[in-house]
Amino acid sequence: MEEDSNQYAEASFPNSETEVYLEERDPESNSLHQPLLKRNRTLSSSPLAIVGAKVSHIESLDYEINENDLFKQDWRSRSEVQVLQYIFLKWTLAFLVGLLTGLIATLINLAVENIAGYKLLAVVGFIQEERYLTGFIYLTASNFLLTFLAAILCVCFAPTAAGPGIPEIKAYLNGVDTPNMFGATTLIVKIIGSIGAVSAGLDLGKEGPLVHIGSCIASLLGQGGPDNHRIKWRWLRYFNNDRDRRDLITCGASSGVCAAFRAPVGGVLFSLEEVATWWRSALLWRTFFSTAVVVVVLRAFMEICNSGQCGLFGTGGLIMFDVSNVTVRYRLMDIIPIVLIGIIGGVLGSLYNHLLHKVLRLYNLINQKGKLHKLLLSLTVSLFTSACLYGLPFLAKCTPCDSSLPDSACPTNGRSGNFKQFNCPKGHYNDLATLLLTTNDDAVRNIFSTNTPSEYNPFSLLIFFALYCILGLFTFGIAVPSGLFLPIILMGSAYGRLLGIAMRSYTNIDQGLYAVLGAASLMAGSMRMTVSLCVIFLELTNNLLLLPITMIVLLIAKTVGDSFNPSIYEIILHLKGLPFLDANPEPWMRNLTVGELADAKPPVVTLCGVEKVAHVVDVLRNTTHNAFPVVDGGVVPPVGLAEGATELHGLILRAHLVQVLKKKWFLREKRRTEEWEVKEKFTSMDLAEREGKIEEVAVTSDEMEMYIDLQPLTNTTPFTVVESMSVAKAMVLFRQVGLRHLLIIPKYQAAGVPPVIGILTRQDLRSYNILSAFPHLARSKSREKGN
């Protein structure tokens, strides 16, 4: 479901003189007073996207406060104790999100380090005995079984657990509800699948999955558990809305990043810069509190594991690249390699995004053929990865150990250490085996190691870089939980260290720091983050002296990458068809009015303040709209308005209409209801429920002739825009406020003029859908790019 708007650039039109004139005229020069006559199709609003393994129906979220009569009564009646309950529960849930995320992150790290560690120790033992074929079979079979476990869980039980989950979290916080993304099954499969996939030695990390895991925990806590077994606790009623659930999921995403990198401030900034669309100071404090809890939990378990009580999980179990003991000195000449690293990172990052886009499109075609093809694809990648990890170190030459190193440091035969003996004689080590036959975390520590200027051969680094480029492209997209952070760090650190070796005689900067800068540049070039990445790397390296050069590298890499293509997460969002609204509208949107968009849509369906049951049922059964304007004719107009004017009472949601039909809240005569009648039947918590469909509601023929008073349930303060407003301005309003519906009202108020001429939704404001209805704008866009 790729959204390539250029496919409409070749649309053909009739060859009349009028059409030729319109085609040659530049639409960018149109004023807002001139109608765009070249619309030749209806504005599409099909809410479909790829979620997990199939194309699913998706909906927007109701982040807007629904200010109906019941909400106002509930808000006025809340006591000071209830307000304190609400505030206390917010902080309690933020604490629980941090605590549980920290515990699960520790569990994942313990499992990965021990499973992968004992596996690699056995392989090293076979190599020492020169049983090379046995070692290869053991490594390949172990990785095959671990990958099979992760893939079979994702394929059969929770397809939404595959991949990193970060694009879907971005879409959710932008206002898109993707089905089954934060369920209990997804959480369990994500945890087990991450352990299996990372332990299998695949070129992926646990950082992306940890962000998804934190978000799942937050969502389940906020709604009181899984969908089928929710806790109907009285206090949790405050969180039965999309706004508070959004804030909790933001805390969960921050906690996930913090758990992956032990970077609390970086986790908060990651949510602010990359995943969250709406932000406020109160949310900043709660996310910071959650990440602080995560750090405390991780630190406590590290202290316990330092005494050797966690198997192979010891002091190096969690990612931490401490280079605080390295003195960083700059010279004027050092600016050249620093700028060069930034440029290389931007170019390689954008190239990586482009190639990964092609691979993901190919994988979509393979995955559409069924579960067996998805499973076979994952297992094929596992076999290829195992063969490369085991076989390529034989291409590297054995290097004599540095005489200044202690005998216990070089060579090492255990799981950790910078100088793996592999197949080399005593007193020699294999530098490529040091990077390949180890866990991903240890590989990063080894390549980031400082004060080791002659440890790695350039040929070995070149092989390592090429291998991880290939594996990074072919591993991401298979049916296992996967993260992009670690593969990109490994690729970037390889070319960073290569540049450090090349500049050895011209610079004072340590090669390990070059590796850090290379990793930062490639991450900025691919993911297009700057502030959060800078803080994450500072918290990882524990060296504030790296701040100036890290900032320069990140800014250059992002600037260069932005000139080629979007970030990798934006590419994935487009591939999945998730209707993500960007922060900046397209320039041509300023020459299109919302009134013209309304003309391209079917006529708006309205309801009366007191409506017949039969009409409500008919509207719900024959439309898919999620909200309907409530208008009343024949009202007594205020002074100055003509007789016969109509009143826009507000907007009523489909879910609320279904609730009314379920509760049989019907009137035998056409009249307004009293306040006590409404409170007797409904509470504000009832209206927060979104479950139920019109097909599940049974209405008798006698009930069809009765009436419903819709006004107490109607949102009387919907956001409206005048039909002459530009689409660009309407899109900014829609995104910044977090709307689901935006009413379009006429510019002129008069008798006989309808009070509402249309409703804009998220789908209507997407550039892809607008270009499908106004294809000449696509040609204008392509000409602009050509110039």
PDB file of C-alpha atoms in Angstrom, residues 518-654:
ATOM      1  CA  GLY A 518      30.271   7.274  12.906  1.00  0.00           C
ATOM      2  CA  ALA A 519      27.413   5.524  14.687  1.00  0.00           C
ATOM      3  CA  ALA A 520      25.812   8.859  15.594  1.00  0.00           C
ATOM      4  CA  SER A 521      26.119  10.150  12.025  1.00  0.00           C
ATOM      5  CA  LEU A 522      24.488   7.105  10.435  1.00  0.00           C
ATOM      6  CA  MET A 523      21.634   7.151  12.941  1.00  0.00           C
ATOM      7  CA  ALA A 524      21.019  10.832  12.207  1.00  0.00           C
ATOM      8  CA  GLY A 525      21.301  10.163   8.464  1.00  0.00           C
ATOM      9  CA  SER A 526      18.722   7.376   8.601  1.00  0.00           C
ATOM     10  CA  MET A 527      16.368   8.303  11.461  1.00  0.00           C
ATOM     11  CA  ARG A 528      16.800  12.105  11.187  1.00  0.00           C
ATOM     12  CA  MET A 529      16.961  12.721  14.926  1.00  0.00           C
ATOM     13  CA  THR A 530      19.365  15.217  16.465  1.00  0.00           C
ATOM     14  CA  VAL A 531      18.671  16.410  20.010  1.00  0.00           C
ATOM     15  CA  SER A 532      17.587  13.064  21.466  1.00  0.00           C
ATOM     16  CA  LEU A 533      20.417  11.203  19.732  1.00  0.00           C
ATOM     17  CA  CYS A 534      22.954  13.695  21.030  1.00  0.00           C
ATOM     18  CA  VAL A 535      21.780  13.238  24.617  1.00  0.00           C
ATOM     19  CA  ILE A 536      21.550   9.441  24.267  1.00  0.00           C
ATOM     20  CA  PHE A 537      25.152   9.240  23.061  1.00  0.00           C
ATOM     21  CA  LEU A 538      26.324  11.563  25.811  1.00  0.00           C
ATOM     22  CA  GLU A 539      24.594   9.379  28.416  1.00  0.00           C
ATOM     23  CA  LEU A 540      26.055   6.251  26.825  1.00  0.00           C
ATOM     24  CA  THR A 541      29.630   7.479  26.578  1.00  0.00           C
ATOM     25  CA  ASN A 542      29.686   9.445  29.842  1.00  0.00           C
ATOM     26  CA  ASN A 543      31.950  12.077  28.276  1.00  0.00           C
ATOM     27  CA  LEU A 544      30.660  15.648  28.036  1.00  0.00           C
ATOM     28  CA  LEU A 545      33.689  16.687  25.982  1.00  0.00           C
ATOM     29  CA  LEU A 546      32.144  14.854  23.014  1.00  0.00           C
ATOM     30  CA  LEU A 547      29.183  17.268  22.965  1.00  0.00           C
ATOM     31  CA  PRO A 548      30.449  19.870  20.429  1.00  0.00           C
ATOM     32  CA  ILE A 549      31.667  17.417  17.794  1.00  0.00           C
ATOM     33  CA  THR A 550      28.631  15.149  18.276  1.00  0.00           C
ATOM     34  CA  MET A 551      26.302  18.093  17.674  1.00  0.00           C
ATOM     35  CA  ILE A 552      28.178  19.077  14.503  1.00  0.00           C
ATOM     36  CA  VAL A 553      28.103  15.517  13.147  1.00  0.00           C
ATOM     37  CA  LEU A 554      24.385  15.063  13.862  1.00  0.00           C
ATOM     38  CA  LEU A 555      23.380  18.375  12.291  1.00  0.00           C
ATOM     39  CA  ILE A 556      25.393  17.741   9.125  1.00  0.00           C
ATOM     40  CA  ALA A 557      24.166  14.141   8.759  1.00  0.00           C
ATOM     41  CA  LYS A 558      20.503  15.116   9.206  1.00  0.00           C
ATOM     42  CA  THR A 559      20.782  18.039   6.784  1.00  0.00           C
ATOM     43  CA  VAL A 560      22.417  15.891   4.108  1.00  0.00           C
ATOM     44  CA  GLY A 561      19.929  13.049   4.606  1.00  0.00           C
ATOM     45  CA  ASP A 562      16.890  15.347   4.429  1.00  0.00           C
ATOM     46  CA  SER A 563      17.964  16.520   0.996  1.00  0.00           C
ATOM     47  CA  PHE A 564      17.494  12.981  -0.405  1.00  0.00           C
ATOM     48  CA  ASN A 565      14.513  11.248   1.234  1.00  0.00           C
ATOM     49  CA  PRO A 566      12.407  11.077   4.423  1.00  0.00           C
ATOM     50  CA  SER A 567      13.408   9.273   7.619  1.00  0.00           C
ATOM     51  CA  ILE A 568      13.161   5.499   7.802  1.00  0.00           C
ATOM     52  CA  TYR A 569      10.133   5.618  10.103  1.00  0.00           C
ATOM     53  CA  GLU A 570       8.265   7.930   7.722  1.00  0.00           C
ATOM     54  CA  ILE A 571       9.013   5.516   4.864  1.00  0.00           C
ATOM     55  CA  ILE A 572       7.579   2.622   6.876  1.00  0.00           C
ATOM     56  CA  LEU A 573       4.484   4.680   7.735  1.00  0.00           C
ATOM     57  CA  HIS A 574       3.873   5.330   4.039  1.00  0.00           C
ATOM     58  CA  LEU A 575       4.451   1.689   3.121  1.00  0.00           C
ATOM     59  CA  LYS A 576       1.893   0.561   5.672  1.00  0.00           C
ATOM     60  CA  GLY A 577      -0.602   3.186   4.557  1.00  0.00           C
ATOM     61  CA  LEU A 578      -1.007   4.663   8.040  1.00  0.00           C
ATOM     62  CA  PRO A 579      -2.569   8.157   7.701  1.00  0.00           C
ATOM     63  CA  PHE A 580       0.111  10.092   9.560  1.00  0.00           C
ATOM     64  CA  LEU A 581      -0.283  13.876   9.397  1.00  0.00           C
ATOM     65  CA  ASP A 582       3.023  15.702   8.992  1.00  0.00           C
ATOM     66  CA  ALA A 583       3.756  18.875  10.887  1.00  0.00           C
ATOM     67  CA  ASN A 584       4.189  21.007   7.756  1.00  0.00           C
ATOM     68  CA  PRO A 585       1.551  21.170   5.004  1.00  0.00           C
ATOM     69  CA  GLU A 586       2.508  21.044   1.344  1.00  0.00           C
ATOM     70  CA  PRO A 587       2.985  24.504  -0.293  1.00  0.00           C
ATOM     71  CA  TRP A 588       0.206  23.894  -2.834  1.00  0.00           C
ATOM     72  CA  MET A 589      -2.299  23.393  -0.002  1.00  0.00           C
ATOM     73  CA  ARG A 590      -2.366  27.160   0.490  1.00  0.00           C
ATOM     74  CA  ASN A 591      -4.092  27.550  -2.890  1.00  0.00           C
ATOM     75  CA  LEU A 592      -6.903  25.134  -2.077  1.00  0.00           C
ATOM     76  CA  THR A 593      -9.838  25.924   0.227  1.00  0.00           C
ATOM     77  CA  VAL A 594     -11.652  23.590   2.583  1.00  0.00           C
ATOM     78  CA  GLY A 595     -14.864  24.479   0.738  1.00  0.00           C
ATOM     79  CA  GLU A 596     -13.428  22.967  -2.423  1.00  0.00           C
ATOM     80  CA  LEU A 597     -12.539  19.835  -0.485  1.00  0.00           C
ATOM     81  CA  ALA A 598     -16.121  19.671   0.792  1.00  0.00           C
ATOM     82  CA  ASP A 599     -17.362  19.869  -2.813  1.00  0.00           C
ATOM     83  CA  ALA A 600     -15.235  16.822  -3.640  1.00  0.00           C
ATOM     84  CA  LYS A 601     -16.916  14.775  -0.889  1.00  0.00           C
ATOM     85  CA  PRO A 602     -20.420  13.286  -0.705  1.00  0.00           C
ATOM     86  CA  PRO A 603     -23.027  15.546   0.949  1.00  0.00           C
ATOM     87  CA  VAL A 604     -22.834  15.738   4.730  1.00  0.00           C
ATOM     88  CA  VAL A 605     -25.396  13.672   6.690  1.00  0.00           C
ATOM     89  CA  THR A 606     -27.093  15.641   9.480  1.00  0.00           C
ATOM     90  CA  LEU A 607     -29.484  14.762  12.297  1.00  0.00           C
ATOM     91  CA  CYS A 608     -32.102  16.800  14.137  1.00  0.00           C
ATOM     92  CA  GLY A 609     -31.971  17.603  17.829  1.00  0.00           C
ATOM     93  CA  VAL A 610     -34.935  15.289  18.477  1.00  0.00           C
ATOM     94  CA  GLU A 611     -34.708  12.559  15.867  1.00  0.00           C
ATOM     95  CA  LYS A 612     -36.861   9.585  14.956  1.00  0.00           C
ATOM     96  CA  VAL A 613     -35.348   6.201  15.913  1.00  0.00           C
ATOM     97  CA  ALA A 614     -35.956   4.808  12.423  1.00  0.00           C
ATOM     98  CA  HIS A 615     -33.909   7.585  10.847  1.00  0.00           C
ATOM     99  CA  VAL A 616     -31.024   7.138  13.301  1.00  0.00           C
ATOM    100  CA  VAL A 617     -30.919   3.382  12.616  1.00  0.00           C
ATOM    101  CA  ASP A 618     -31.078   3.987   8.863  1.00  0.00           C
ATOM    102  CA  VAL A 619     -28.204   6.493   8.991  1.00  0.00           C
ATOM    103  CA  LEU A 620     -26.008   4.181  11.093  1.00  0.00           C
ATOM    104  CA  ARG A 621     -26.642   1.184   8.862  1.00  0.00           C
ATOM    105  CA  ASN A 622     -26.080   2.960   5.562  1.00  0.00           C
ATOM    106  CA  THR A 623     -23.077   5.137   6.368  1.00  0.00           C
ATOM    107  CA  THR A 624     -19.635   4.567   7.869  1.00  0.00           C
ATOM    108  CA  HIS A 625     -19.256   8.074   9.314  1.00  0.00           C
ATOM    109  CA  ASN A 626     -18.132   8.335  12.917  1.00  0.00           C
ATOM    110  CA  ALA A 627     -19.844  11.644  13.677  1.00  0.00           C
ATOM    111  CA  PHE A 628     -22.906  13.558  12.517  1.00  0.00           C
ATOM    112  CA  PRO A 629     -23.752  17.262  12.846  1.00  0.00           C
ATOM    113  CA  VAL A 630     -26.892  17.943  14.864  1.00  0.00           C
ATOM    114  CA  VAL A 631     -28.878  20.832  13.390  1.00  0.00           C
ATOM    115  CA  ASP A 632     -32.300  22.221  14.208  1.00  0.00           C
ATOM    116  CA  GLY A 633     -34.561  24.147  11.866  1.00  0.00           C
ATOM    117  CA  GLY A 634     -37.400  26.457  12.758  1.00  0.00           C
ATOM    118  CA  VAL A 635     -35.683  27.889  15.823  1.00  0.00           C
ATOM    119  CA  VAL A 636     -36.322  31.421  16.998  1.00  0.00           C
ATOM    120  CA  PRO A 637     -33.251  33.269  15.686  1.00  0.00           C
ATOM    121  CA  PRO A 638     -31.372  35.943  17.627  1.00  0.00           C
ATOM    122  CA  VAL A 639     -31.930  39.556  16.762  1.00  0.00           C
ATOM    123  CA  GLY A 640     -30.487  40.406  13.364  1.00  0.00           C
ATOM    124  CA  LEU A 641     -30.934  37.019  11.693  1.00  0.00           C
ATOM    125  CA  ALA A 642     -33.601  36.266   9.149  1.00  0.00           C
ATOM    126  CA  GLU A 643     -36.572  34.039   9.927  1.00  0.00           C
ATOM    127  CA  GLY A 644     -36.124  30.388   9.057  1.00  0.00           C
ATOM    128  CA  ALA A 645     -32.510  30.177  10.183  1.00  0.00           C
ATOM    129  CA  THR A 646     -31.126  26.845  11.330  1.00  0.00           C
ATOM    130  CA  GLU A 647     -29.065  26.183  14.432  1.00  0.00           C
ATOM    131  CA  LEU A 648     -25.854  24.115  14.566  1.00  0.00           C
ATOM    132  CA  HIS A 649     -26.254  22.428  17.935  1.00  0.00           C
ATOM    133  CA  GLY A 650     -23.050  20.409  17.693  1.00  0.00           C
ATOM    134  CA  LEU A 651     -21.614  17.031  16.750  1.00  0.00           C
ATOM    135  CA  ILE A 652     -22.674  13.582  17.968  1.00  0.00           C
ATOM    136  CA  LEU A 653     -20.483  10.480  17.714  1.00  0.00           C
ATOM    137  CA  ARG A 654     -21.556   7.178  16.192  1.00  0.00           C
TER     138      ARG A 654
END
